[in-house]
């Protein structure tokens, strides 16, 4: 699996590999409280394969370090006004403001037993428009962009819809 795909899932920094950006009018979940730091249970280095000595992602208290030059250059990205972390039910949600498309891009993830479960939309453009409109109205469309504005309840329903998401796993290094 390409490194960029994992990083997109985790920090939602760019559009999906299909070149379609699915954005949100506001950070998710709507009205959620921003966390000031990553929980201590998440701090560590993560790789695609168990036992891999080269970390793909390193989570620190206030930032994340990437080992992939295809994203804004490899390096450290800190929580800020344009990179938000929220907790919702059993999920953490990373929200990044995409200034090019004037929307928030968000991806949920879970942590369990030293693994990160990264959720990313698994939809092409036509499929995304059709499936997402069953959950929430599409408020803006472009050739490579869909922007939605789900309520908390609609976002919860979307999280439960397995058909919307592709789940990838990163393994924590010991």
PDB file of C-alpha atoms in Angstrom, residues 14-146:
ATOM      1  CA  UNK A  14      -4.750  15.872   0.402  1.00  0.00           C
ATOM      2  CA  UNK A  15      -7.536  14.557  -1.715  1.00  0.00           C
ATOM      3  CA  UNK A  16      -7.971  10.817  -2.070  1.00  0.00           C
ATOM      4  CA  UNK A  17      -6.008   8.786  -4.570  1.00  0.00           C
ATOM      5  CA  UNK A  18      -9.009   9.000  -6.905  1.00  0.00           C
ATOM      6  CA  UNK A  19      -8.325  12.793  -7.080  1.00  0.00           C
ATOM      7  CA  UNK A  20     -11.690  13.439  -5.451  1.00  0.00           C
ATOM      8  CA  UNK A  21     -11.696  15.581  -2.335  1.00  0.00           C
ATOM      9  CA  UNK A  22     -14.641  14.958  -0.035  1.00  0.00           C
ATOM     10  CA  UNK A  23     -14.707  17.969   2.240  1.00  0.00           C
ATOM     11  CA  UNK A  24     -16.837  19.249   5.060  1.00  0.00           C
ATOM     12  CA  UNK A  25     -18.193  22.744   5.545  1.00  0.00           C
ATOM     13  CA  UNK A  26     -16.980  22.639   9.169  1.00  0.00           C
ATOM     14  CA  UNK A  27     -14.695  20.419  11.279  1.00  0.00           C
ATOM     15  CA  UNK A  28     -16.201  17.097  12.350  1.00  0.00           C
ATOM     16  CA  UNK A  29     -18.014  16.222  14.445  1.00  0.00           C
ATOM     17  CA  UNK A  30     -19.959  19.481  14.291  1.00  0.00           C
ATOM     18  CA  UNK A  31     -19.642  21.375  17.559  1.00  0.00           C
ATOM     19  CA  UNK A  32     -16.994  18.994  18.888  1.00  0.00           C
ATOM     20  CA  UNK A  33     -14.265  20.101  21.272  1.00  0.00           C
ATOM     21  CA  UNK A  34     -10.722  20.326  19.898  1.00  0.00           C
ATOM     22  CA  UNK A  35      -8.113  18.316  21.770  1.00  0.00           C
ATOM     23  CA  UNK A  36      -4.911  20.212  22.561  1.00  0.00           C
ATOM     24  CA  UNK A  37      -2.727  17.115  22.276  1.00  0.00           C
ATOM     25  CA  UNK A  38      -2.721  13.530  21.153  1.00  0.00           C
ATOM     26  CA  UNK A  39      -3.607  11.112  23.983  1.00  0.00           C
ATOM     27  CA  UNK A  40      -0.568   9.423  25.533  1.00  0.00           C
ATOM     28  CA  UNK A  41      -1.901   6.011  24.437  1.00  0.00           C
ATOM     29  CA  UNK A  42      -1.448   7.075  20.779  1.00  0.00           C
ATOM     30  CA  UNK A  43       2.074   8.443  21.080  1.00  0.00           C
ATOM     31  CA  UNK A  44       4.561   6.271  19.243  1.00  0.00           C
ATOM     32  CA  UNK A  45       5.854   5.137  15.864  1.00  0.00           C
ATOM     33  CA  UNK A  46       3.651   3.230  13.433  1.00  0.00           C
ATOM     34  CA  UNK A  47       4.443   1.104  10.386  1.00  0.00           C
ATOM     35  CA  UNK A  48       2.450  -0.673   7.718  1.00  0.00           C
ATOM     36  CA  UNK A  49       3.931  -4.047   8.657  1.00  0.00           C
ATOM     37  CA  UNK A  50       4.352  -5.419  12.195  1.00  0.00           C
ATOM     38  CA  UNK A  51       7.999  -5.346  13.253  1.00  0.00           C
ATOM     39  CA  UNK A  52       9.021  -2.967  10.442  1.00  0.00           C
ATOM     40  CA  UNK A  53      11.939  -0.868  11.707  1.00  0.00           C
ATOM     41  CA  UNK A  54      11.112   2.149   9.521  1.00  0.00           C
ATOM     42  CA  UNK A  55       8.157   4.114  10.850  1.00  0.00           C
ATOM     43  CA  UNK A  56       5.712   5.584   8.351  1.00  0.00           C
ATOM     44  CA  UNK A  57       4.157   7.877  10.955  1.00  0.00           C
ATOM     45  CA  UNK A  58       5.292   9.043  14.369  1.00  0.00           C
ATOM     46  CA  UNK A  59       2.674  10.521  16.692  1.00  0.00           C
ATOM     47  CA  UNK A  60       3.992  12.990  19.262  1.00  0.00           C
ATOM     48  CA  UNK A  61       2.162  14.914  21.972  1.00  0.00           C
ATOM     49  CA  UNK A  62       1.341  17.950  19.773  1.00  0.00           C
ATOM     50  CA  UNK A  63       2.368  16.831  16.304  1.00  0.00           C
ATOM     51  CA  UNK A  64       2.826  14.069  13.772  1.00  0.00           C
ATOM     52  CA  UNK A  65       5.989  13.299  11.805  1.00  0.00           C
ATOM     53  CA  UNK A  66       5.776  11.835   8.313  1.00  0.00           C
ATOM     54  CA  UNK A  67       8.407   9.866   6.459  1.00  0.00           C
ATOM     55  CA  UNK A  68       7.037  10.575   2.988  1.00  0.00           C
ATOM     56  CA  UNK A  69       8.225  13.366   0.718  1.00  0.00           C
ATOM     57  CA  UNK A  70       5.045  13.319  -1.354  1.00  0.00           C
ATOM     58  CA  UNK A  71       3.189  15.222   1.383  1.00  0.00           C
ATOM     59  CA  UNK A  72       4.153  18.834   1.934  1.00  0.00           C
ATOM     60  CA  UNK A  73       7.661  17.431   2.198  1.00  0.00           C
ATOM     61  CA  UNK A  74       8.477  14.964   4.895  1.00  0.00           C
ATOM     62  CA  UNK A  75       8.560  16.340   8.401  1.00  0.00           C
ATOM     63  CA  UNK A  76       6.566  17.409  11.394  1.00  0.00           C
ATOM     64  CA  UNK A  77       3.045  18.852  11.320  1.00  0.00           C
ATOM     65  CA  UNK A  78       1.627  20.336  14.520  1.00  0.00           C
ATOM     66  CA  UNK A  79      -1.898  20.687  15.833  1.00  0.00           C
ATOM     67  CA  UNK A  80      -3.029  24.250  15.085  1.00  0.00           C
ATOM     68  CA  UNK A  81      -6.005  26.323  13.928  1.00  0.00           C
ATOM     69  CA  UNK A  82      -5.902  24.474  10.601  1.00  0.00           C
ATOM     70  CA  UNK A  83      -5.136  20.980  11.948  1.00  0.00           C
ATOM     71  CA  UNK A  84      -7.611  19.880  14.598  1.00  0.00           C
ATOM     72  CA  UNK A  85      -8.049  16.687  16.583  1.00  0.00           C
ATOM     73  CA  UNK A  86     -11.428  15.764  18.057  1.00  0.00           C
ATOM     74  CA  UNK A  87     -12.814  12.727  19.880  1.00  0.00           C
ATOM     75  CA  UNK A  88     -16.207  11.295  18.986  1.00  0.00           C
ATOM     76  CA  UNK A  89     -17.506   8.061  20.470  1.00  0.00           C
ATOM     77  CA  UNK A  90     -14.739   5.469  19.907  1.00  0.00           C
ATOM     78  CA  UNK A  91     -13.145   7.549  17.136  1.00  0.00           C
ATOM     79  CA  UNK A  92     -10.598  10.297  16.939  1.00  0.00           C
ATOM     80  CA  UNK A  93     -11.177  12.656  14.023  1.00  0.00           C
ATOM     81  CA  UNK A  94      -8.365  14.606  12.382  1.00  0.00           C
ATOM     82  CA  UNK A  95      -9.587  17.737  10.580  1.00  0.00           C
ATOM     83  CA  UNK A  96      -7.360  19.705   8.208  1.00  0.00           C
ATOM     84  CA  UNK A  97      -8.388  22.950   6.505  1.00  0.00           C
ATOM     85  CA  UNK A  98      -7.831  22.671   2.768  1.00  0.00           C
ATOM     86  CA  UNK A  99      -7.405  26.324   1.761  1.00  0.00           C
ATOM     87  CA  UNK A 100      -7.291  25.464  -1.949  1.00  0.00           C
ATOM     88  CA  UNK A 101     -10.834  24.037  -1.821  1.00  0.00           C
ATOM     89  CA  UNK A 102     -12.052  26.170   1.123  1.00  0.00           C
ATOM     90  CA  UNK A 103     -13.275  23.194   3.135  1.00  0.00           C
ATOM     91  CA  UNK A 104     -12.299  20.899   5.978  1.00  0.00           C
ATOM     92  CA  UNK A 105     -11.063  17.412   5.171  1.00  0.00           C
ATOM     93  CA  UNK A 106     -11.614  14.862   7.914  1.00  0.00           C
ATOM     94  CA  UNK A 107     -10.772  11.230   8.541  1.00  0.00           C
ATOM     95  CA  UNK A 108     -11.661   9.150  11.553  1.00  0.00           C
ATOM     96  CA  UNK A 109      -9.337   6.663  13.185  1.00  0.00           C
ATOM     97  CA  UNK A 110      -9.444   4.277  16.133  1.00  0.00           C
ATOM     98  CA  UNK A 111      -6.704   2.926  18.358  1.00  0.00           C
ATOM     99  CA  UNK A 112      -6.822  -0.547  19.859  1.00  0.00           C
ATOM    100  CA  UNK A 113      -4.122  -2.894  21.115  1.00  0.00           C
ATOM    101  CA  UNK A 114      -1.181  -1.044  19.514  1.00  0.00           C
ATOM    102  CA  UNK A 115      -2.874  -0.635  16.130  1.00  0.00           C
ATOM    103  CA  UNK A 116      -4.287   2.421  14.393  1.00  0.00           C
ATOM    104  CA  UNK A 117      -7.360   1.736  12.282  1.00  0.00           C
ATOM    105  CA  UNK A 118      -7.493   4.475   9.659  1.00  0.00           C
ATOM    106  CA  UNK A 119     -10.755   5.222   7.871  1.00  0.00           C
ATOM    107  CA  UNK A 120     -10.923   6.779   4.427  1.00  0.00           C
ATOM    108  CA  UNK A 121     -13.803   7.209   2.029  1.00  0.00           C
ATOM    109  CA  UNK A 122     -13.814   4.349  -0.443  1.00  0.00           C
ATOM    110  CA  UNK A 123     -15.860   6.094  -3.122  1.00  0.00           C
ATOM    111  CA  UNK A 124     -15.440   7.365  -6.652  1.00  0.00           C
ATOM    112  CA  UNK A 125     -17.053  10.693  -7.581  1.00  0.00           C
ATOM    113  CA  UNK A 126     -20.378   9.423  -8.960  1.00  0.00           C
ATOM    114  CA  UNK A 127     -20.660   6.850  -6.217  1.00  0.00           C
ATOM    115  CA  UNK A 128     -19.732   9.435  -3.541  1.00  0.00           C
ATOM    116  CA  UNK A 129     -22.382  11.876  -4.675  1.00  0.00           C
ATOM    117  CA  UNK A 130     -25.059   9.205  -4.703  1.00  0.00           C
ATOM    118  CA  UNK A 131     -24.106   7.512  -1.408  1.00  0.00           C
ATOM    119  CA  UNK A 132     -23.304  10.620   0.632  1.00  0.00           C
ATOM    120  CA  UNK A 133     -26.497  12.404  -0.380  1.00  0.00           C
ATOM    121  CA  UNK A 134     -28.392   9.565   1.336  1.00  0.00           C
ATOM    122  CA  UNK A 135     -26.847  10.750   4.643  1.00  0.00           C
ATOM    123  CA  UNK A 136     -26.478  14.505   4.284  1.00  0.00           C
ATOM    124  CA  UNK A 137     -26.981  17.183   1.630  1.00  0.00           C
ATOM    125  CA  UNK A 138     -24.100  18.015  -0.682  1.00  0.00           C
ATOM    126  CA  UNK A 139     -23.615  21.766  -0.279  1.00  0.00           C
ATOM    127  CA  UNK A 140     -20.991  22.327  -2.979  1.00  0.00           C
ATOM    128  CA  UNK A 141     -19.654  20.444  -5.992  1.00  0.00           C
ATOM    129  CA  UNK A 142     -16.703  20.884  -8.277  1.00  0.00           C
ATOM    130  CA  UNK A 143     -15.054  18.687 -10.870  1.00  0.00           C
ATOM    131  CA  UNK A 144     -12.886  17.029  -8.184  1.00  0.00           C
ATOM    132  CA  UNK A 145     -14.723  18.202  -5.049  1.00  0.00           C
ATOM    133  CA  UNK A 146     -17.786  17.367  -2.969  1.00  0.00           C
TER     134      UNK A 146
END
